[in-house]
Coordinates of C-alpha atoms in Angstrom, one line a residue:
M50 CA 0.0 0.0 0.0
S51 CA 1.5 3.3 -1.1
F52 CA 1.9 6.3 1.3
N53 CA -1.0 8.7 1.2
Y54 CA 0.6 12.1 1.2
H55 CA -2.7 14.1 0.9
E56 CA -4.3 12.3 3.8
V57 CA -1.5 13.2 6.2
L58 CA -1.8 16.9 5.1
E59 CA -5.5 16.8 5.6
Q60 CA -5.2 15.3 9.1
N61 CA -2.8 18.0 10.1
I62 CA -5.0 20.8 8.8
S63 CA -8.1 19.2 10.4
L64 CA -6.3 19.2 13.8
L65 CA -5.6 22.9 13.4
K66 CA -9.3 23.6 12.8
K67 CA -10.4 21.3 15.6
E68 CA -8.1 23.2 18.1
G69 CA -9.2 26.6 16.8
R70 CA -5.8 27.5 15.5
Y71 CA -6.5 27.4 11.8
R72 CA -5.7 30.8 10.2
Y73 CA -8.5 32.2 8.0
F74 CA -7.5 35.1 5.8
T75 CA -9.7 38.1 5.8
E76 CA -9.7 39.8 2.5
V77 CA -9.3 43.6 3.1
E78 CA -8.7 46.3 0.4
R79 CA -6.6 49.2 1.5
V80 CA -8.0 52.5 0.0
S81 CA -5.4 55.2 -0.7
G82 CA -6.1 58.2 1.6
S83 CA -8.5 56.3 3.8
H84 CA -6.3 54.4 6.2
P85 CA -7.2 52.9 8.7
R86 CA -10.5 52.6 7.0
A87 CA -10.6 49.7 4.5
I88 CA -13.0 47.6 2.5
W89 CA -13.8 44.1 3.7
N90 CA -14.7 41.7 0.9
S91 CA -17.1 39.5 2.9
S92 CA -19.4 36.7 1.7
E93 CA -22.2 39.2 1.7
G94 CA -20.4 41.9 -0.3
K95 CA -18.1 44.8 0.3
K96 CA -18.2 46.6 3.7
E97 CA -16.2 49.4 5.2
V98 CA -14.3 48.4 8.3
T99 CA -11.7 50.1 10.6
V100 CA -8.4 48.2 10.8
W101 CA -6.9 47.9 14.3
C102 CA -4.2 45.3 13.6
S103 CA -2.1 47.0 10.9
N104 CA 1.7 47.4 11.2
D105 CA 1.5 50.6 9.1
Y106 CA 1.6 52.3 12.4
L107 CA 2.2 55.9 11.2
G108 CA 0.2 55.7 7.9
M109 CA 3.3 56.2 5.8
G110 CA 2.0 53.6 3.3
Q111 CA -0.7 56.2 2.6
N112 CA 1.6 59.3 2.6
L113 CA 1.1 61.2 -0.6
S114 CA 4.7 62.2 -1.1
V115 CA 5.9 58.7 -0.6
Q116 CA 3.3 57.4 -3.1
K117 CA 4.4 60.0 -5.6
K118 CA 8.1 59.0 -5.2
F119 CA 7.1 55.3 -5.7
A120 CA 5.1 56.1 -8.9
E121 CA 7.8 58.4 -10.2
V122 CA 10.5 55.7 -10.0
V123 CA 8.2 53.0 -11.4
L124 CA 7.5 55.1 -14.5
C125 CA 11.2 55.8 -14.9
Q126 CA 12.7 52.3 -14.2
G127 CA 9.9 49.8 -14.2
T128 CA 8.5 47.5 -11.5
G129 CA 11.2 44.9 -10.9
A130 CA 14.9 44.9 -9.8
G131 CA 16.0 42.5 -12.6
G132 CA 18.0 40.2 -10.4
T133 CA 20.1 39.7 -7.3
R134 CA 22.4 42.5 -6.1
N135 CA 25.4 40.5 -7.2
I136 CA 24.1 40.1 -10.8
S137 CA 21.9 42.9 -12.1
G138 CA 19.8 44.2 -9.2
N139 CA 22.1 46.7 -7.6
T140 CA 20.7 50.2 -8.1
E141 CA 21.5 53.7 -7.0
Q142 CA 18.2 53.7 -5.1
L143 CA 19.3 50.7 -3.0
V144 CA 22.7 52.3 -2.4
A145 CA 21.0 55.6 -1.3
L146 CA 18.6 53.6 1.0
E147 CA 21.5 51.9 2.7
R148 CA 23.3 55.2 3.3
E149 CA 20.2 56.7 4.8
L150 CA 19.7 53.7 7.1
A151 CA 23.3 53.8 8.2
S152 CA 23.0 57.5 9.0
L153 CA 19.7 56.9 10.9
H154 CA 21.3 54.4 13.2
E155 CA 24.7 56.2 13.3
K156 CA 26.5 53.2 11.8
T157 CA 29.2 52.9 9.1
D158 CA 27.1 50.8 6.8
A159 CA 23.8 49.1 6.2
L160 CA 22.5 46.1 4.2
V161 CA 19.0 45.8 2.8
F162 CA 17.1 42.5 2.5
T163 CA 13.7 41.5 1.0
S164 CA 12.1 41.3 4.5
G165 CA 12.9 41.7 8.2
Y166 CA 12.5 37.9 8.6
V167 CA 15.1 37.2 5.9
A168 CA 17.4 39.8 7.4
N169 CA 17.3 38.1 10.8
I170 CA 17.7 34.6 9.6
S171 CA 20.5 35.5 7.2
S172 CA 22.5 37.8 9.5
I173 CA 22.3 35.8 12.7
A174 CA 23.1 32.5 11.0
T175 CA 26.0 33.9 9.1
L176 CA 27.6 36.0 11.8
A177 CA 27.3 33.4 14.6
A178 CA 28.7 30.7 12.3
L179 CA 31.7 32.9 11.5
F180 CA 32.7 33.3 15.1
P181 CA 34.6 30.1 16.2
D182 CA 33.0 28.3 19.2
C183 CA 30.3 31.0 19.4
K184 CA 27.5 30.8 22.0
I185 CA 24.2 32.6 21.5
F186 CA 22.2 34.1 24.4
S187 CA 18.6 34.6 23.2
D188 CA 15.7 36.2 25.0
S189 CA 12.9 33.7 25.6
L190 CA 10.3 35.8 23.7
N191 CA 12.4 36.4 20.6
H192 CA 10.7 36.3 17.2
S193 CA 10.5 33.2 15.0
S194 CA 13.0 34.7 12.6
I195 CA 15.6 35.0 15.3
I196 CA 15.0 31.5 16.5
N197 CA 15.3 30.1 13.0
G198 CA 18.5 32.1 12.4
I199 CA 20.0 30.6 15.6
K200 CA 19.0 27.1 14.4
Q201 CA 20.6 27.7 11.0
S202 CA 23.8 28.9 12.6
G203 CA 24.4 25.5 14.2
V204 CA 26.2 27.1 17.2
D205 CA 25.5 26.5 20.9
K206 CA 22.7 28.5 22.4
V207 CA 21.1 29.3 25.7
I208 CA 17.8 31.0 26.5
F209 CA 17.6 33.7 29.2
R210 CA 14.3 34.6 30.8
H211 CA 12.5 37.5 29.2
N212 CA 14.1 40.8 30.1
D213 CA 15.8 39.1 33.1
L214 CA 19.2 40.9 33.5
K215 CA 20.2 38.8 36.4
H216 CA 19.6 35.6 34.6
L217 CA 21.5 36.8 31.5
E218 CA 24.4 37.9 33.6
Y219 CA 24.5 34.6 35.4
L220 CA 24.6 32.7 32.0
L221 CA 27.3 35.0 30.7
E222 CA 29.5 34.5 33.8
L223 CA 29.5 30.7 33.1
E224 CA 31.5 31.3 29.9
P225 CA 35.2 32.2 29.7
S226 CA 35.9 35.7 28.5
S227 CA 37.8 34.3 25.5
R228 CA 34.7 32.6 24.1
P229 CA 32.7 34.5 21.5
K230 CA 29.3 35.4 23.0
F231 CA 26.4 36.7 20.9
I232 CA 23.4 38.3 22.7
V233 CA 20.2 38.5 20.5
F234 CA 17.2 40.5 21.7
E235 CA 14.4 42.8 20.6
S236 CA 13.7 46.4 21.7
V237 CA 9.8 46.1 21.4
Y238 CA 8.2 42.7 21.9
S239 CA 5.3 42.7 19.5
M240 CA 3.0 40.4 21.3
E241 CA 3.6 41.7 24.8
G242 CA 3.9 45.4 24.1
D243 CA 6.9 45.8 26.4
T244 CA 10.4 47.0 25.8
S245 CA 13.8 45.5 26.7
P246 CA 16.4 47.1 29.0
V247 CA 18.6 48.0 26.0
A248 CA 21.1 50.1 27.8
E249 CA 21.5 47.6 30.6
I250 CA 22.0 44.7 28.2
A251 CA 24.6 46.8 26.3
D252 CA 26.4 47.3 29.6
L253 CA 26.4 43.5 30.3
A254 CA 27.7 42.8 26.8
R255 CA 30.6 45.3 27.3
K256 CA 31.4 43.8 30.7
H257 CA 31.5 40.2 29.3
C258 CA 33.0 41.0 25.9
A259 CA 29.8 40.0 24.1
F260 CA 28.5 40.8 20.6
T261 CA 25.0 42.5 20.5
Y262 CA 22.3 42.0 17.9
L263 CA 19.1 44.1 18.5
D264 CA 15.9 43.6 16.6
E265 CA 14.1 47.0 16.3
V266 CA 11.4 46.2 13.8
H267 CA 8.5 47.4 15.9
A268 CA 10.4 50.5 17.0
V269 CA 12.0 52.0 14.0
G270 CA 10.2 55.1 12.7
M271 CA 8.4 55.5 16.0
Y272 CA 10.9 56.0 18.9
G273 CA 13.9 58.1 19.2
R274 CA 14.5 61.7 18.1
E275 CA 14.6 60.7 14.4
G276 CA 12.7 57.4 14.6
G277 CA 15.9 55.3 15.0
G278 CA 14.2 53.1 17.6
I279 CA 14.5 52.4 21.3
S280 CA 18.4 52.3 21.1
Q281 CA 18.3 55.8 19.7
R282 CA 15.8 57.0 22.4
E283 CA 18.1 55.6 25.1
G284 CA 21.2 57.0 23.5
V285 CA 23.0 53.7 23.1
Q286 CA 23.0 53.1 19.3
D287 CA 26.8 53.2 19.4
Q288 CA 26.9 50.4 21.9
I289 CA 25.0 47.9 19.8
D290 CA 26.9 46.0 17.2
V291 CA 24.0 45.2 14.9
I292 CA 20.7 47.0 14.7
Q293 CA 18.1 45.2 12.6
G294 CA 14.9 46.8 11.3
T295 CA 12.1 46.7 8.8
L296 CA 10.8 48.9 6.1
G297 CA 7.4 47.2 6.2
K298 CA 5.9 48.6 9.4
A299 CA 6.3 52.3 10.4
F300 CA 8.1 53.2 7.2
G301 CA 5.1 51.9 5.1
L302 CA 6.9 49.9 2.4
M303 CA 8.5 46.4 2.5
G304 CA 12.0 45.0 3.1
G305 CA 14.3 44.5 6.0
Y306 CA 17.9 45.6 6.9
I307 CA 20.8 45.6 9.3
A308 CA 22.9 48.6 10.2
A309 CA 26.4 47.9 11.6
S310 CA 30.1 48.4 10.9
G311 CA 31.5 48.0 7.4
N312 CA 33.1 44.7 8.3
I313 CA 29.9 43.2 9.7
C314 CA 27.8 44.2 6.7
D315 CA 30.5 43.1 4.3
A316 CA 30.7 39.7 6.0
V317 CA 26.9 39.2 5.8
R318 CA 26.9 40.5 2.2
S319 CA 29.6 38.0 1.3
F320 CA 28.5 34.9 3.1
A321 CA 24.7 35.0 3.7
S322 CA 22.8 32.9 1.1
G323 CA 19.6 34.7 2.0
F324 CA 21.2 37.8 0.6
I325 CA 23.3 36.4 -2.2
F326 CA 20.6 34.4 -3.9
T327 CA 17.5 36.7 -3.4
T328 CA 16.2 39.1 -6.0
A329 CA 16.9 42.7 -4.9
L330 CA 14.2 45.1 -3.8
P331 CA 12.8 47.0 -6.8
P332 CA 14.2 50.6 -7.3
A333 CA 10.7 52.1 -6.6
I334 CA 10.4 50.5 -3.2
A335 CA 13.9 51.5 -2.3
A336 CA 13.4 55.1 -3.3
A337 CA 10.0 55.4 -1.6
A338 CA 11.5 53.8 1.6
T339 CA 14.3 56.4 1.6
H340 CA 11.8 59.2 1.2
S341 CA 9.7 57.8 4.0
I342 CA 12.7 57.5 6.4
R343 CA 13.8 61.1 5.6
H344 CA 10.4 62.4 6.2
L345 CA 10.1 60.7 9.6
R346 CA 13.6 61.9 10.6
N347 CA 12.4 65.4 10.2
S348 CA 8.8 65.2 11.4
R349 CA 7.4 64.4 14.8
V350 CA 3.8 64.9 13.7
E351 CA 3.1 61.2 13.0
R352 CA 4.9 60.0 16.1
D353 CA 3.1 62.5 18.3
A354 CA -0.3 61.7 16.8
Q355 CA 0.2 58.0 17.4
K356 CA 1.4 58.5 21.0
K357 CA -1.7 60.5 21.7
N358 CA -4.0 57.9 20.2
V359 CA -2.3 55.0 22.1
M360 CA -2.7 56.8 25.4
Y361 CA -6.4 57.5 24.6
A362 CA -7.1 53.9 23.6
K363 CA -5.4 52.5 26.8
E364 CA -7.3 55.0 29.0
L365 CA -10.6 54.2 27.4
L366 CA -10.0 50.4 27.7
R367 CA -9.0 50.6 31.3
S368 CA -11.9 52.9 32.2
S369 CA -14.2 50.4 30.5
G370 CA -12.9 47.6 32.8
F371 CA -10.5 45.9 30.5
Q372 CA -7.2 44.5 31.9
I373 CA -4.4 44.9 29.5
L374 CA -0.8 43.9 29.7
K375 CA 1.5 46.5 31.2
G376 CA 3.7 48.1 28.5
D377 CA 4.9 51.5 27.4
T378 CA 4.5 50.9 23.7
H379 CA 1.9 51.2 20.9
I380 CA 1.0 47.6 21.2
I381 CA -2.1 46.7 23.3
P382 CA -2.6 42.9 24.0
L383 CA -5.9 41.7 25.4
I384 CA -5.3 38.1 26.6
I385 CA -8.3 35.8 26.1
G386 CA -6.5 32.5 26.7
D387 CA -8.6 30.3 24.3
A388 CA -8.0 29.9 20.6
K389 CA -11.6 29.3 19.6
L390 CA -13.0 32.1 21.8
V391 CA -10.5 34.7 20.6
K392 CA -11.5 33.8 17.0
S393 CA -15.2 34.1 17.8
I394 CA -14.6 37.5 19.4
A395 CA -12.7 38.7 16.4
D396 CA -15.4 37.5 14.0
F397 CA -18.1 39.2 16.2
L398 CA -16.2 42.5 16.1
L399 CA -15.8 42.4 12.3
Q400 CA -19.4 41.3 11.5
R401 CA -21.3 43.4 14.2
H402 CA -19.1 46.4 14.7
S403 CA -17.0 46.7 11.5
V404 CA -13.9 46.5 13.6
Y405 CA -11.1 44.4 12.1
V406 CA -8.5 42.9 14.6
Q407 CA -6.9 39.5 14.0
P408 CA -6.8 36.8 16.6
I409 CA -3.3 35.8 17.7
N410 CA -2.7 32.2 18.7
Y411 CA -0.1 29.4 18.8
P412 CA 2.7 29.3 17.5
T413 CA 2.9 33.1 17.5
V414 CA 2.1 33.0 21.2
P415 CA 2.1 30.1 23.7
I416 CA -1.0 28.0 24.1
G417 CA -3.2 29.5 26.8
S418 CA -2.2 33.0 26.0
E419 CA -4.2 33.6 22.9
R420 CA -5.1 37.2 22.4
L421 CA -6.3 40.2 20.5
R422 CA -3.4 42.5 19.5
I423 CA -4.6 46.1 19.1
T424 CA -2.3 48.6 17.4
P425 CA -3.5 52.2 17.5
G426 CA -2.0 54.3 14.7
A427 CA -1.4 57.9 13.9
L428 CA -4.5 58.1 11.8
H429 CA -7.1 56.6 14.1
T430 CA -9.6 59.1 15.5
E431 CA -11.4 59.3 18.8
E432 CA -14.6 58.2 17.1
M433 CA -12.9 55.1 15.8
T434 CA -11.5 54.3 19.3
L435 CA -14.9 54.7 20.8
Q436 CA -16.3 52.3 18.2
L437 CA -13.5 49.8 19.0
V438 CA -14.1 49.9 22.8
E439 CA -17.9 49.7 22.4
G440 CA -17.5 46.7 20.2
L441 CA -15.1 45.0 22.6
C442 CA -17.6 45.6 25.5
D443 CA -20.4 44.1 23.4
A444 CA -18.3 41.1 22.3
F445 CA -17.0 40.3 25.8
D446 CA -20.6 40.6 27.2
H447 CA -22.0 38.5 24.4
F448 CA -19.6 35.6 25.0
G449 CA -19.7 35.9 28.8
V450 CA -16.0 36.9 29.1
P451 CA -15.2 39.1 32.1
R452 CA -13.5 42.3 31.1
N453 CA -11.2 42.2 34.1
M454 CA -10.4 38.5 33.5
P455 CA -7.6 37.6 36.0
R456 CA -4.2 37.3 34.3
E457 CA -2.3 35.7 37.2
N458 CA -2.2 32.4 35.2
Y459 CA -0.5 34.1 32.3
T460 CA 3.2 34.5 32.4
A461 CA 5.5 35.8 29.7
L462 CA 7.7 32.7 29.5

């Protein structure tokens, strides 16, 4: 009897559905100039909804000058890059983008990838493998891209408890000073909404001769005097060896990058297969990204508007009886703790209140910590926020979920 490949696949998909972890795509059309309003293509036709789970935090994907730059370069150079950077895809727009990113983070150089995910996997795997007998120290809540980069590197690793400086120092002290040590952590943890003690980790790294790699994807554009992230806000960019970021969130485009010394970027450029064998970002995307970065380096309007909207949303949620995770960022997690229930609440919000927020479940978060992840942006209004909170109140009441559900059983592992 031959092996039934399709049956195995169907069994695995059926299990996901049974556990409530199957991911249904919601078809949403972004409308230029209307963000965070969008059009939901439902089974009953098109319907306007308000998006509360977008990573276009500052609305730069809707910025008219960024759109004009994108269109201008498309009409001049076409839509594609034509190849990898090594063959035919290296353009003046990419070079200018890397210079802008290096300047933003006060580094010698920068290197652009097709996504933040690829940037992490390629850079971490490559650099760690180049350091003989390297050991990686990774925060327990690090992103999947970091985890996969560590796996690909093949080097020894150890996990330190989330944001636990004492635990990290204890682990570092177990290693001889001569051994290469590679600390990987994030500045803003996207599912918790908290920040890491960047300056303190940098101090520990210096004390124990460790190399630092900081993921700033949920911070670039939004924090720091020019949008350089938490490390810029804390004044420690110069103490971090590699700063990794994305162009696909606050900057409103797509792509990822690292900013570091010339030697570090050259090593990744020369050895990382995820860079060498991937088609380059198109010139139009690179040019528009550069334009977006320059705009945010000189404008506080978007950051100030988002900060105000985040504070208002948190205040309204708390005053309505909701218990949200403590955090000083733009990310507001509402822990539900059940995959099927969080999906039902999300569907209810979309269908009854025209509020679009995606359920977050395993493997993005641990089983038992399923949640709604709300991200107020610069372009949300007070009216939209009231609509969101009214919808949440109705949904929680409808499903019998207490708004002040105890969170003592939830721990950020």
